[in-house]
Coordinates of C-alpha atoms in Angstrom, one line a residue:
M1 CA -22.0 93.1 74.6
N2 CA -23.0 93.6 78.5
V3 CA -19.9 92.9 80.8
N4 CA -22.5 92.2 83.9
T5 CA -24.0 88.9 82.3
P6 CA -24.5 85.9 84.9
I7 CA -23.3 82.5 84.3
S8 CA -26.5 80.4 83.0
T9 CA -29.0 79.6 85.7
N10 CA -30.9 76.8 84.1
A11 CA -31.3 74.5 86.3
E12 CA -32.8 72.1 83.6
C13 CA -29.7 72.4 81.7
G14 CA -27.3 71.3 84.8
C15 CA -26.0 74.8 84.5
S16 CA -24.3 76.7 87.3
K17 CA -25.9 79.6 89.4
P18 CA -24.7 83.2 88.8
S19 CA -22.1 85.0 89.2
T20 CA -21.1 88.4 88.1
I21 CA -18.6 89.3 85.9
A22 CA -15.6 91.9 86.3
A23 CA -15.6 94.4 83.5
S24 CA -12.1 96.2 82.2
A25 CA -12.9 98.2 79.7
H26 CA -10.3 97.5 76.4
P27 CA -9.8 99.4 73.1
L28 CA -10.6 96.3 71.4
D29 CA -14.3 96.1 73.6
P30 CA -17.8 95.8 71.1
L31 CA -19.5 99.4 70.9
S32 CA -21.2 99.2 74.4
K33 CA -25.3 100.3 74.3
D34 CA -24.5 103.8 75.6
E35 CA -22.0 104.0 72.5
L36 CA -24.5 102.7 70.0
Q37 CA -26.6 105.5 71.2
S38 CA -24.1 108.1 70.7
V39 CA -23.5 107.3 67.1
F40 CA -27.2 107.6 66.4
R41 CA -27.5 110.8 67.9
I42 CA -24.0 112.1 66.2
I43 CA -25.3 110.9 62.9
H44 CA -28.8 112.4 63.3
D45 CA -27.3 115.8 64.4
D46 CA -25.6 116.3 61.5
A47 CA -26.6 118.0 58.2
A48 CA -25.9 115.6 56.0
F49 CA -27.7 112.7 57.1
G50 CA -31.1 113.0 58.2
K51 CA -33.6 110.4 59.6
D52 CA -34.6 109.0 56.4
F53 CA -30.8 107.4 56.6
C54 CA -31.2 103.7 57.6
F55 CA -28.0 101.9 59.1
E56 CA -26.7 99.1 57.2
T57 CA -24.2 97.7 59.7
V58 CA -22.5 99.9 63.3
E59 CA -19.1 98.5 63.8
L60 CA -16.1 99.1 66.2
L61 CA -13.4 100.6 64.3
E62 CA -10.3 98.7 65.7
P63 CA -7.5 100.8 66.5
A64 CA -3.7 100.5 64.8
K65 CA -2.1 97.3 66.5
E66 CA 0.9 99.4 68.0
L67 CA -2.2 101.2 69.9
V68 CA -3.3 98.3 71.4
R69 CA -0.6 96.7 72.4
S70 CA 0.8 99.5 74.0
F71 CA -2.8 100.2 76.3
R72 CA -2.3 99.9 79.5
Q73 CA -4.8 99.4 82.0
G74 CA -6.7 102.9 83.0
D75 CA -4.8 104.5 79.7
P76 CA -7.6 106.8 77.8
I77 CA -9.2 104.9 75.2
S78 CA -10.2 106.4 71.5
R79 CA -13.0 105.3 70.6
Q80 CA -14.2 105.4 66.9
A81 CA -17.2 103.7 64.9
R82 CA -17.5 102.3 60.9
V83 CA -20.8 102.7 59.7
N84 CA -22.9 101.7 57.0
L85 CA -25.8 103.9 56.1
F86 CA -28.4 103.6 52.9
R87 CA -31.5 105.5 51.7
I88 CA -35.1 104.1 51.1
G89 CA -35.2 106.7 48.2
R90 CA -31.1 106.6 47.1
D91 CA -29.1 104.2 45.5
G92 CA -25.7 103.4 47.0
V93 CA -24.2 103.1 50.8
W94 CA -22.3 105.9 53.1
R95 CA -19.6 104.9 54.6
L96 CA -19.0 106.7 57.4
I97 CA -16.2 106.6 60.5
V98 CA -17.4 108.4 63.7
S99 CA -15.3 109.7 66.1
L100 CA -16.7 109.2 69.9
D101 CA -14.2 111.2 71.8
E102 CA -15.2 113.9 69.3
N103 CA -18.8 113.8 69.1
K104 CA -18.6 113.9 64.9
I105 CA -18.2 112.2 61.3
V106 CA -14.9 112.3 60.8
K107 CA -14.6 110.4 57.4
S108 CA -17.7 110.1 54.8
E109 CA -18.1 108.4 51.8
H110 CA -20.6 107.7 49.0
I111 CA -20.1 104.9 47.1
A112 CA -22.6 104.4 44.6
S113 CA -22.9 101.3 43.0
A114 CA -22.9 99.5 46.4
K115 CA -26.2 97.7 47.8
P116 CA -26.7 97.2 51.6
M117 CA -27.1 93.9 53.3
I118 CA -30.8 92.6 53.3
Q119 CA -31.6 93.3 57.1
L120 CA -33.3 91.1 59.2
E121 CA -36.3 93.9 59.6
Q122 CA -36.7 93.8 55.7
F123 CA -37.7 90.1 55.9
T124 CA -41.3 90.5 57.1
A125 CA -42.0 93.6 55.3
I126 CA -40.7 91.1 52.1
E127 CA -43.0 88.3 52.9
D128 CA -46.2 91.0 53.2
A129 CA -45.8 92.1 49.9
V130 CA -45.5 89.0 48.3
R131 CA -48.7 87.6 50.1
E132 CA -50.5 90.9 48.9
A133 CA -49.4 90.6 45.0
P134 CA -52.3 90.0 42.7
D135 CA -50.1 87.9 40.2
F136 CA -48.8 86.1 43.5
I137 CA -52.0 85.6 45.3
A138 CA -53.8 84.7 41.6
A139 CA -50.7 82.3 41.1
C140 CA -51.6 80.6 44.3
R141 CA -55.2 79.6 43.6
R142 CA -54.2 78.5 40.7
R143 CA -52.8 75.2 43.3
G144 CA -55.9 75.5 45.5
I145 CA -54.4 78.3 47.8
D146 CA -57.0 80.9 49.0
D147 CA -56.0 81.7 52.2
M148 CA -53.0 83.6 51.8
S149 CA -51.9 83.7 55.9
Q150 CA -50.5 80.1 55.3
V151 CA -48.3 81.2 52.8
C152 CA -44.7 81.4 53.9
I153 CA -41.9 83.3 52.1
D154 CA -38.2 83.2 52.4
P155 CA -36.5 86.4 51.0
W156 CA -33.0 85.3 49.1
S157 CA -30.6 87.3 47.8
A158 CA -30.6 87.3 44.3
G159 CA -27.5 87.4 42.7
N160 CA -26.5 89.1 39.9
F161 CA -27.3 87.5 36.6
G162 CA -27.9 90.3 34.3
V163 CA -31.6 90.5 34.2
P164 CA -32.6 93.7 32.7
D165 CA -35.3 94.9 35.0
E166 CA -33.4 93.7 38.0
E167 CA -30.1 96.1 37.8
G168 CA -29.3 98.5 39.9
R169 CA -31.9 97.4 42.0
F170 CA -31.8 96.6 45.4
I171 CA -33.6 93.5 45.3
A172 CA -34.9 89.7 47.0
H173 CA -35.6 86.5 44.9
V174 CA -38.0 84.5 46.8
F175 CA -39.6 80.9 47.7
A176 CA -42.6 79.8 48.9
W177 CA -44.1 76.8 51.3
L178 CA -47.2 76.3 52.8
R179 CA -48.3 75.9 56.5
L180 CA -50.7 73.6 57.7
R181 CA -51.7 74.8 60.8
E182 CA -49.7 76.4 63.4
N183 CA -46.5 75.5 64.2
E184 CA -46.4 72.9 62.0
N185 CA -43.0 72.3 59.8
F186 CA -44.1 74.4 56.6
Y187 CA -40.6 72.9 54.6
A188 CA -42.4 69.7 54.4
H189 CA -45.0 71.7 51.8
P190 CA -43.1 73.7 49.3
I191 CA -45.0 75.4 46.7
G192 CA -43.3 74.5 43.9
G193 CA -42.0 76.2 40.0
L194 CA -43.2 79.6 42.0
N195 CA -41.3 82.8 42.9
A196 CA -41.3 86.4 42.7
V197 CA -38.7 89.1 42.4
V198 CA -39.5 92.0 45.3
D199 CA -37.4 95.7 44.6
I200 CA -37.1 96.0 48.9
K201 CA -36.7 99.5 49.1
T202 CA -40.1 100.3 47.9
N203 CA -41.7 96.6 48.5
R204 CA -42.9 95.9 45.5
V205 CA -43.1 92.7 43.6
L206 CA -41.8 94.0 40.2
R207 CA -42.4 90.2 38.5
V208 CA -44.2 86.8 39.0
D209 CA -42.1 83.9 38.0
D210 CA -45.1 81.0 37.3
H211 CA -42.8 78.4 36.1
E212 CA -45.1 75.1 36.4
I213 CA -47.9 73.9 38.5
I214 CA -46.5 71.3 40.7
P215 CA -48.9 69.7 43.1
I216 CA -47.9 70.4 46.6
P217 CA -47.2 67.4 49.2
M218 CA -49.4 67.3 52.1
K219 CA -47.3 64.8 54.3
E220 CA -46.4 66.3 57.4
A221 CA -43.0 65.9 58.5
N222 CA -42.7 68.0 62.4
Y223 CA -40.4 68.0 64.8
E224 CA -41.7 70.3 67.3
A225 CA -42.3 68.2 70.2
E226 CA -46.2 69.3 70.4
F227 CA -46.5 67.1 67.2
V228 CA -44.2 64.0 68.0
K229 CA -46.4 61.2 69.3
E230 CA -43.7 58.6 69.4
P231 CA -40.5 60.3 71.3
R232 CA -37.1 58.8 71.2
Q233 CA -36.1 56.9 74.8
P234 CA -34.5 59.5 76.9
Y235 CA -31.0 58.6 78.1
K236 CA -30.2 58.4 81.8
P237 CA -29.1 61.4 83.4
L238 CA -25.2 62.5 82.3
N239 CA -24.4 65.4 84.7
I240 CA -21.7 68.0 84.1
T241 CA -20.6 69.7 87.5
Q242 CA -17.5 71.5 88.4
P243 CA -18.3 71.4 92.7
E244 CA -14.9 73.4 92.9
G245 CA -15.7 76.2 90.1
V246 CA -14.5 77.0 86.7
S247 CA -10.9 77.2 85.6
F248 CA -11.0 80.0 83.7
K249 CA -11.8 83.8 84.9
L250 CA -13.9 86.6 82.3
D251 CA -12.6 89.9 83.2
G252 CA -14.9 92.3 80.7
H253 CA -14.2 90.9 77.3
Q254 CA -10.7 88.8 78.1
L255 CA -10.8 85.6 78.9
S256 CA -8.3 83.5 80.8
W257 CA -8.0 79.8 80.7
D258 CA -5.0 77.4 81.7
K259 CA -2.2 79.3 79.7
W260 CA -4.7 80.6 77.6
T261 CA -5.5 84.4 76.9
F262 CA -7.2 85.9 74.6
R263 CA -10.8 88.6 74.2
V264 CA -14.1 87.7 72.6
G265 CA -15.7 89.9 70.0
F266 CA -18.6 90.4 68.3
N267 CA -19.9 92.7 65.2
A268 CA -23.1 92.2 63.2
R269 CA -21.4 91.4 60.0
E270 CA -18.9 88.4 61.3
G271 CA -20.7 87.4 64.2
L272 CA -18.0 86.0 67.1
T273 CA -14.5 87.5 67.0
L274 CA -11.5 86.8 69.1
H275 CA -8.4 88.9 69.1
E276 CA -5.2 88.5 70.7
I277 CA -4.7 84.9 71.0
S278 CA -1.9 84.0 73.7
Y279 CA -0.8 81.0 74.9
D280 CA 1.9 80.8 78.1
G281 CA 2.2 84.4 77.5
R282 CA 3.4 84.2 73.5
P283 CA 1.4 85.7 70.8
V284 CA -0.3 83.2 68.2
V285 CA -3.4 84.7 66.4
Y286 CA -4.1 88.4 66.8
R287 CA -7.4 88.5 65.5
A288 CA -9.6 85.5 64.0
S289 CA -13.2 85.2 62.5
L290 CA -15.2 83.9 60.3
V291 CA -15.2 86.3 57.2
E292 CA -17.5 84.6 54.5
M293 CA -19.6 81.7 53.7
V294 CA -21.0 80.9 50.2
V295 CA -23.7 78.3 49.6
P296 CA -24.4 77.7 46.1
Y297 CA -27.0 75.2 45.2
G298 CA -25.8 72.9 41.9
T299 CA -29.2 72.7 40.2
P300 CA -30.4 74.6 36.5
D301 CA -33.9 74.7 37.5
R302 CA -35.7 77.7 36.5
G303 CA -35.7 80.1 39.9
H304 CA -33.3 77.7 41.8
F305 CA -30.1 78.7 39.6
R306 CA -30.2 81.4 41.6
K307 CA -29.8 80.3 44.9
N308 CA -25.9 81.4 45.7
V309 CA -26.2 83.3 49.0
F310 CA -23.5 85.0 50.9
D311 CA -25.0 84.4 54.5
I312 CA -22.2 86.8 55.7
G313 CA -21.8 89.7 53.5
E314 CA -25.3 89.6 52.1
Y315 CA -27.0 89.4 55.4
G316 CA -24.8 89.8 57.9
I317 CA -24.4 86.6 60.1
G318 CA -23.9 88.5 63.4
K319 CA -27.7 90.1 63.3
L320 CA -29.2 86.5 63.3
A321 CA -27.3 85.2 66.4
N322 CA -29.7 83.0 68.3
S323 CA -30.3 84.1 72.3
L324 CA -29.3 81.0 73.7
K325 CA -31.6 81.7 76.8
L326 CA -34.0 79.9 74.5
G327 CA -32.9 76.2 74.8
C328 CA -29.9 73.8 76.3
D329 CA -27.4 74.8 73.4
C330 CA -24.4 75.1 76.3
L331 CA -24.3 72.3 78.8
G332 CA -21.7 72.6 81.8
A333 CA -20.5 75.4 83.7
I334 CA -21.2 77.9 81.5
Q335 CA -20.3 82.0 81.3
Y336 CA -22.5 84.1 78.5
L337 CA -22.0 87.3 76.6
D338 CA -24.4 89.5 75.3
A339 CA -23.9 90.9 72.0
N340 CA -25.2 94.9 71.4
L341 CA -26.2 95.4 67.7
A342 CA -27.9 98.3 65.9
T343 CA -31.1 97.9 64.1
M344 CA -31.8 99.4 60.9
T345 CA -33.5 102.3 62.1
G346 CA -31.5 103.5 65.1
D347 CA -32.1 101.2 68.0
V348 CA -30.1 98.6 69.7
V349 CA -30.8 95.6 70.0
T350 CA -29.5 92.9 72.8
I351 CA -29.1 89.3 71.9
E352 CA -29.2 88.0 75.2
N353 CA -26.3 85.3 76.0
A354 CA -25.5 85.2 72.5
I355 CA -21.9 84.0 72.8
C356 CA -21.4 80.6 75.1
M357 CA -18.3 80.1 76.7
H358 CA -17.5 77.0 79.5
E359 CA -14.9 74.0 79.3
E360 CA -14.9 70.5 78.3
D361 CA -13.3 67.1 78.7
A362 CA -12.0 66.1 75.5
G363 CA -10.5 62.6 76.1
L364 CA -7.2 61.2 76.4
L365 CA -4.2 63.4 75.7
W366 CA -1.2 61.5 76.1
K367 CA -0.5 58.2 77.6
H368 CA 2.4 55.3 78.0
W369 CA 2.9 52.3 79.2
D370 CA 6.6 51.0 79.7
F371 CA 6.7 47.5 79.4
R372 CA 9.9 47.0 81.6
S373 CA 8.8 48.6 84.6
N374 CA 4.9 48.2 84.1
H375 CA 4.5 51.9 84.7
V376 CA 1.7 53.9 83.3
E377 CA 1.6 57.4 83.0
S378 CA -1.6 59.3 81.4
R379 CA -2.9 62.6 80.9
R380 CA -6.5 63.9 80.3
A381 CA -7.3 66.8 77.2
R382 CA -9.3 69.5 78.2
K383 CA -10.5 72.0 75.6
F384 CA -12.3 75.5 76.2
V385 CA -15.4 76.5 73.7
V386 CA -16.3 79.7 72.4
S387 CA -19.2 79.2 70.8
C388 CA -22.5 81.1 68.9
I389 CA -25.1 80.1 66.5
C390 CA -26.7 81.7 64.1
T391 CA -30.5 81.2 62.1
V392 CA -30.3 81.9 58.2
A393 CA -34.1 81.3 57.2
N394 CA -34.1 77.4 57.3
Y395 CA -30.2 76.7 58.2
E396 CA -28.6 77.1 61.7
Y397 CA -24.8 77.3 62.0
G398 CA -23.0 76.5 64.9
I399 CA -20.0 78.6 65.1
F400 CA -17.5 76.9 67.4
W401 CA -13.9 77.8 68.2
Y402 CA -11.8 75.8 70.6
L403 CA -8.3 75.9 72.2
H404 CA -6.9 72.8 73.9
T405 CA -4.7 71.7 76.4
D406 CA -1.9 70.8 73.8
G407 CA -2.1 75.0 72.3
S408 CA -3.5 73.7 69.3
I409 CA -6.8 76.0 67.9
E410 CA -9.4 74.8 66.1
L411 CA -13.0 75.8 64.5
E412 CA -15.7 73.8 63.8
L413 CA -18.4 74.6 62.1
K414 CA -22.3 72.6 62.5
A415 CA -24.7 73.0 60.4
T416 CA -28.3 72.2 61.6
G417 CA -31.7 73.1 61.1
I418 CA -33.6 72.3 57.9
I419 CA -32.7 71.4 54.2
N420 CA -34.4 73.8 51.5
T421 CA -36.6 72.3 49.9
T422 CA -38.5 72.7 47.2
A423 CA -41.6 70.5 45.1
C424 CA -41.0 67.2 42.7
H425 CA -43.5 65.2 41.1
P426 CA -43.3 62.1 42.9
G427 CA -40.9 59.7 41.8
K428 CA -39.1 62.2 40.0
P429 CA -36.4 64.1 41.6
G430 CA -33.8 64.5 38.5
R431 CA -30.6 64.3 38.6
Y432 CA -29.9 67.7 40.7
G433 CA -31.0 66.4 43.8
K434 CA -32.9 63.6 46.2
E435 CA -36.3 62.9 47.2
V436 CA -36.6 63.4 51.3
S437 CA -40.5 63.0 51.0
P438 CA -42.6 61.8 49.0
G439 CA -43.0 65.2 46.2
V440 CA -40.4 67.3 48.6
L441 CA -37.1 67.5 47.0
G442 CA -33.9 68.9 48.4
H443 CA -31.3 70.0 45.6
I444 CA -27.5 69.3 45.8
H445 CA -25.6 72.2 47.0
Q446 CA -22.5 73.0 49.1
H447 CA -21.3 74.9 51.8
V448 CA -17.9 77.2 51.7
F449 CA -16.6 79.1 54.4
C450 CA -13.7 81.3 54.6
A451 CA -11.7 82.2 57.7
R452 CA -9.6 85.0 58.3
L453 CA -6.4 84.7 60.6
D454 CA -4.3 87.5 61.1
M455 CA -1.6 85.3 62.8
S456 CA 1.1 87.1 65.1
V457 CA 3.6 83.9 66.3
D458 CA 6.3 85.2 68.7
G459 CA 5.6 88.3 67.1
D460 CA 4.7 90.1 63.8
R461 CA 7.5 89.3 61.2
N462 CA 6.4 85.5 60.2
S463 CA 6.5 83.6 57.1
V464 CA 4.4 80.9 55.6
V465 CA 6.0 77.6 54.7
E466 CA 4.4 74.6 53.1
L467 CA 4.9 71.3 53.9
N468 CA 4.6 68.3 51.1
T469 CA 5.7 64.5 51.3
Y470 CA 7.7 62.9 49.0
A471 CA 8.8 59.0 48.0
A472 CA 12.1 59.3 47.5
P473 CA 13.4 58.1 43.8
E474 CA 14.4 54.0 43.8
G475 CA 18.3 53.9 43.4
P476 CA 21.4 54.4 45.4
D477 CA 19.7 56.9 48.1
N478 CA 16.7 54.4 48.2
P479 CA 18.2 51.1 47.6
H480 CA 15.2 49.5 49.5
G481 CA 12.1 51.8 48.2
N482 CA 10.8 52.5 51.6
A483 CA 12.1 56.5 52.1
F484 CA 10.0 59.3 52.0
Y485 CA 10.3 62.7 53.5
E486 CA 9.1 65.8 53.9
E487 CA 10.0 69.1 51.9
E488 CA 9.8 72.4 52.9
T489 CA 9.3 75.3 50.5
V490 CA 8.7 78.8 51.9
L491 CA 5.8 81.2 50.0
A492 CA 7.4 83.8 48.9
S493 CA 5.1 85.9 47.2
E494 CA 1.2 86.6 47.5
L495 CA 0.8 85.4 44.2
Q496 CA 2.8 82.5 45.0
A497 CA 0.9 81.9 48.0
C498 CA -2.3 80.8 46.5
R499 CA -2.8 76.9 47.7
R500 CA -4.9 73.8 47.2
V501 CA -4.8 71.0 49.9
N502 CA -2.9 67.9 48.3
L503 CA -3.9 64.7 49.9
E504 CA -1.1 63.0 47.4
T505 CA 1.2 64.8 49.2
H506 CA -0.1 65.7 52.7
R507 CA 0.3 69.1 52.2
V508 CA 0.0 71.5 55.2
W509 CA 1.5 74.7 56.0
K510 CA 2.9 76.4 58.8
I511 CA 3.4 80.2 59.9
A512 CA 7.1 80.4 61.2
S513 CA 8.5 83.2 63.8
A514 CA 11.5 84.8 62.4
D515 CA 12.0 85.8 65.2
R516 CA 12.6 82.7 68.0
K517 CA 13.6 79.3 67.9
N518 CA 12.5 76.5 69.4
H519 CA 14.6 74.0 71.6
V520 CA 16.4 72.6 68.5
G521 CA 17.3 75.5 66.7
E522 CA 14.5 75.7 64.3
P523 CA 11.9 78.5 64.2
T524 CA 8.6 78.7 66.4
A525 CA 5.7 77.8 64.0
Y526 CA 2.0 77.1 64.4
K527 CA 1.1 74.5 61.6
L528 CA -2.3 75.2 59.3
E529 CA -4.3 71.8 58.5
A530 CA -7.3 72.4 56.3
T531 CA -9.1 69.1 57.5
H532 CA -12.1 69.7 55.0
P533 CA -10.7 71.2 52.4
V534 CA -14.1 71.9 49.5
T535 CA -13.8 71.5 45.4
P536 CA -16.4 74.1 44.0
Y537 CA -18.1 72.6 41.0
V538 CA -19.7 76.2 40.2
A539 CA -18.0 77.2 36.8
A540 CA -15.3 79.4 37.5
H541 CA -16.6 82.5 34.7
S542 CA -20.6 81.8 35.9
P543 CA -22.5 84.6 37.2
S544 CA -22.0 82.8 40.7
G545 CA -18.4 81.5 40.1
R546 CA -17.3 85.0 39.2
R547 CA -18.6 86.1 42.8
S548 CA -17.0 83.9 44.8
T549 CA -13.6 83.2 43.4
F550 CA -11.8 82.9 46.8
T551 CA -13.3 79.4 46.8
S552 CA -10.9 78.7 43.8
N553 CA -8.2 77.9 46.6
H554 CA -8.0 76.7 50.2
L555 CA -5.3 79.0 51.7
W556 CA -4.5 82.5 50.7
V557 CA -1.7 84.0 51.9
T558 CA -1.5 88.5 51.6
A559 CA 0.3 91.2 54.0
F560 CA -1.9 93.1 56.6
D561 CA -3.9 95.2 55.6
P562 CA -6.8 96.6 58.0
E563 CA -9.4 97.9 54.7
E564 CA -8.7 93.8 53.1
R565 CA -11.3 92.6 55.6
Y566 CA -13.3 90.3 52.9
P567 CA -12.4 87.8 50.7
A568 CA -15.2 88.5 47.8
G569 CA -15.6 91.8 48.9
E570 CA -16.9 94.7 51.1
Y571 CA -20.2 95.4 49.7
M572 CA -21.6 91.8 48.0
N573 CA -25.6 92.3 47.8
H574 CA -26.0 92.2 43.7
S575 CA -22.1 92.4 43.1
D576 CA -20.8 91.3 40.2
G577 CA -17.2 89.6 41.3
S578 CA -15.5 92.5 39.2
G579 CA -14.5 94.2 42.3
E580 CA -15.9 97.6 41.5
S581 CA -18.2 97.9 45.2
R582 CA -14.7 96.7 47.3
T583 CA -13.2 99.0 49.4
S584 CA -9.5 97.3 49.0

């Protein structure tokens, strides 16, 4: 990540003029461009790893907490990188630790059963392979398609369904659409009943599944400005200005705003990460990030039952982050950070303005009117926003962390973009989807996200307490039948701490400090509210259900282990849920 990135200069978006960010090195800083290039050199210079190795991910190996907390500005910093490699001609993933201080690989492990994530650079090669496959060309001709350049292919991770010719392979399962002219929305023209399975390593089409010929819907449904003939009447200008400057300071990757301080990170798999979040000098969260998401589609239809994609574990959402230079995604006085990531071939790609940071007015925080004195007091709320937007084929995911004036922290996920479509016979969408345009079907599906919070409320000695509200039984202690109370239960073990939201008892949890009391003698704590709990509908023992068991509960509490990072496993591509490819 660059630390000399200017504030946005896009006057059309009402953004601020350029400003330089001061840079201070810290052990949690993401790997710089120079450090990434050093990692590539060290690996290529090692006799065990030649040029035929490809890079899946390269990220900072975060130092132990005690080293981070004891660090003082100017202290020497030891830097190490986690690296996952794979080879086109051999199975498995090589997991390395590279020391940038010693200029060598200090640990190497080959995990033979693991499959790497599908790389962004492989998307185009997969599309080309399918377009050139004779069986696929023939299937398109049976549907009246002669120009294969008009066929658009989206590669999906294939899951694991025990198909004999797929076992042990690094594969993609693809869906197809027809683009009628340049820039028009091809998702309005799904090529239904036609799929292909591609061996990603060899770019060979293993199989073409031609299930049924369904007429390709030809009605256009465009969103690009050039096609919109009757645009919506624009609003009057709404300008967001801060004439005295912003209230926050960015020093390297450390952000200070109001009573908040925290560090901003980024990596290829998780994307945006937050570290050492403190309020008024008191620690709250050591590390926070989105660590997995799964999108199960609820149709048994041929080909589509496989759609159960893990966008973080199978693709790496950080690699799919947008450059926010390309549009007015952020508005106001904005500070940006770039992201430097490794390509598959061992080069550095820089996503300019990958992270957006700004403050927003958040409405009324508090108000009281004393009717006796006729005095009124009110306070405005403000929040600090750290965000990035990632595009996974048809969907955009906006990841927004909010830090509020009142000391609360909020994570909001915004799904936008375009729904994944397929074809149906007009007027006959079936029970597992909705017809969104004549002959265009959107299948029912869910988006399930999992965040990992390494809590540190007034120190690391925290416990998790569950709160449930109950009505008191009618009787001598509740003679009028109006009594209800909140009951607290300490979750004493990992097994006990596998919990689900219960709306009937208004269930929430609090993370309580063992080291500090509040002004009434109770442990200081942060309350955890799961505001959008999801009920999974995929059968627990199905091929897809076995791979996403973390969705069965809304809260999992475990003791800290730096290697237990991902709830569905370290290596998700083609995993079967057995845990064999997990490293934790």
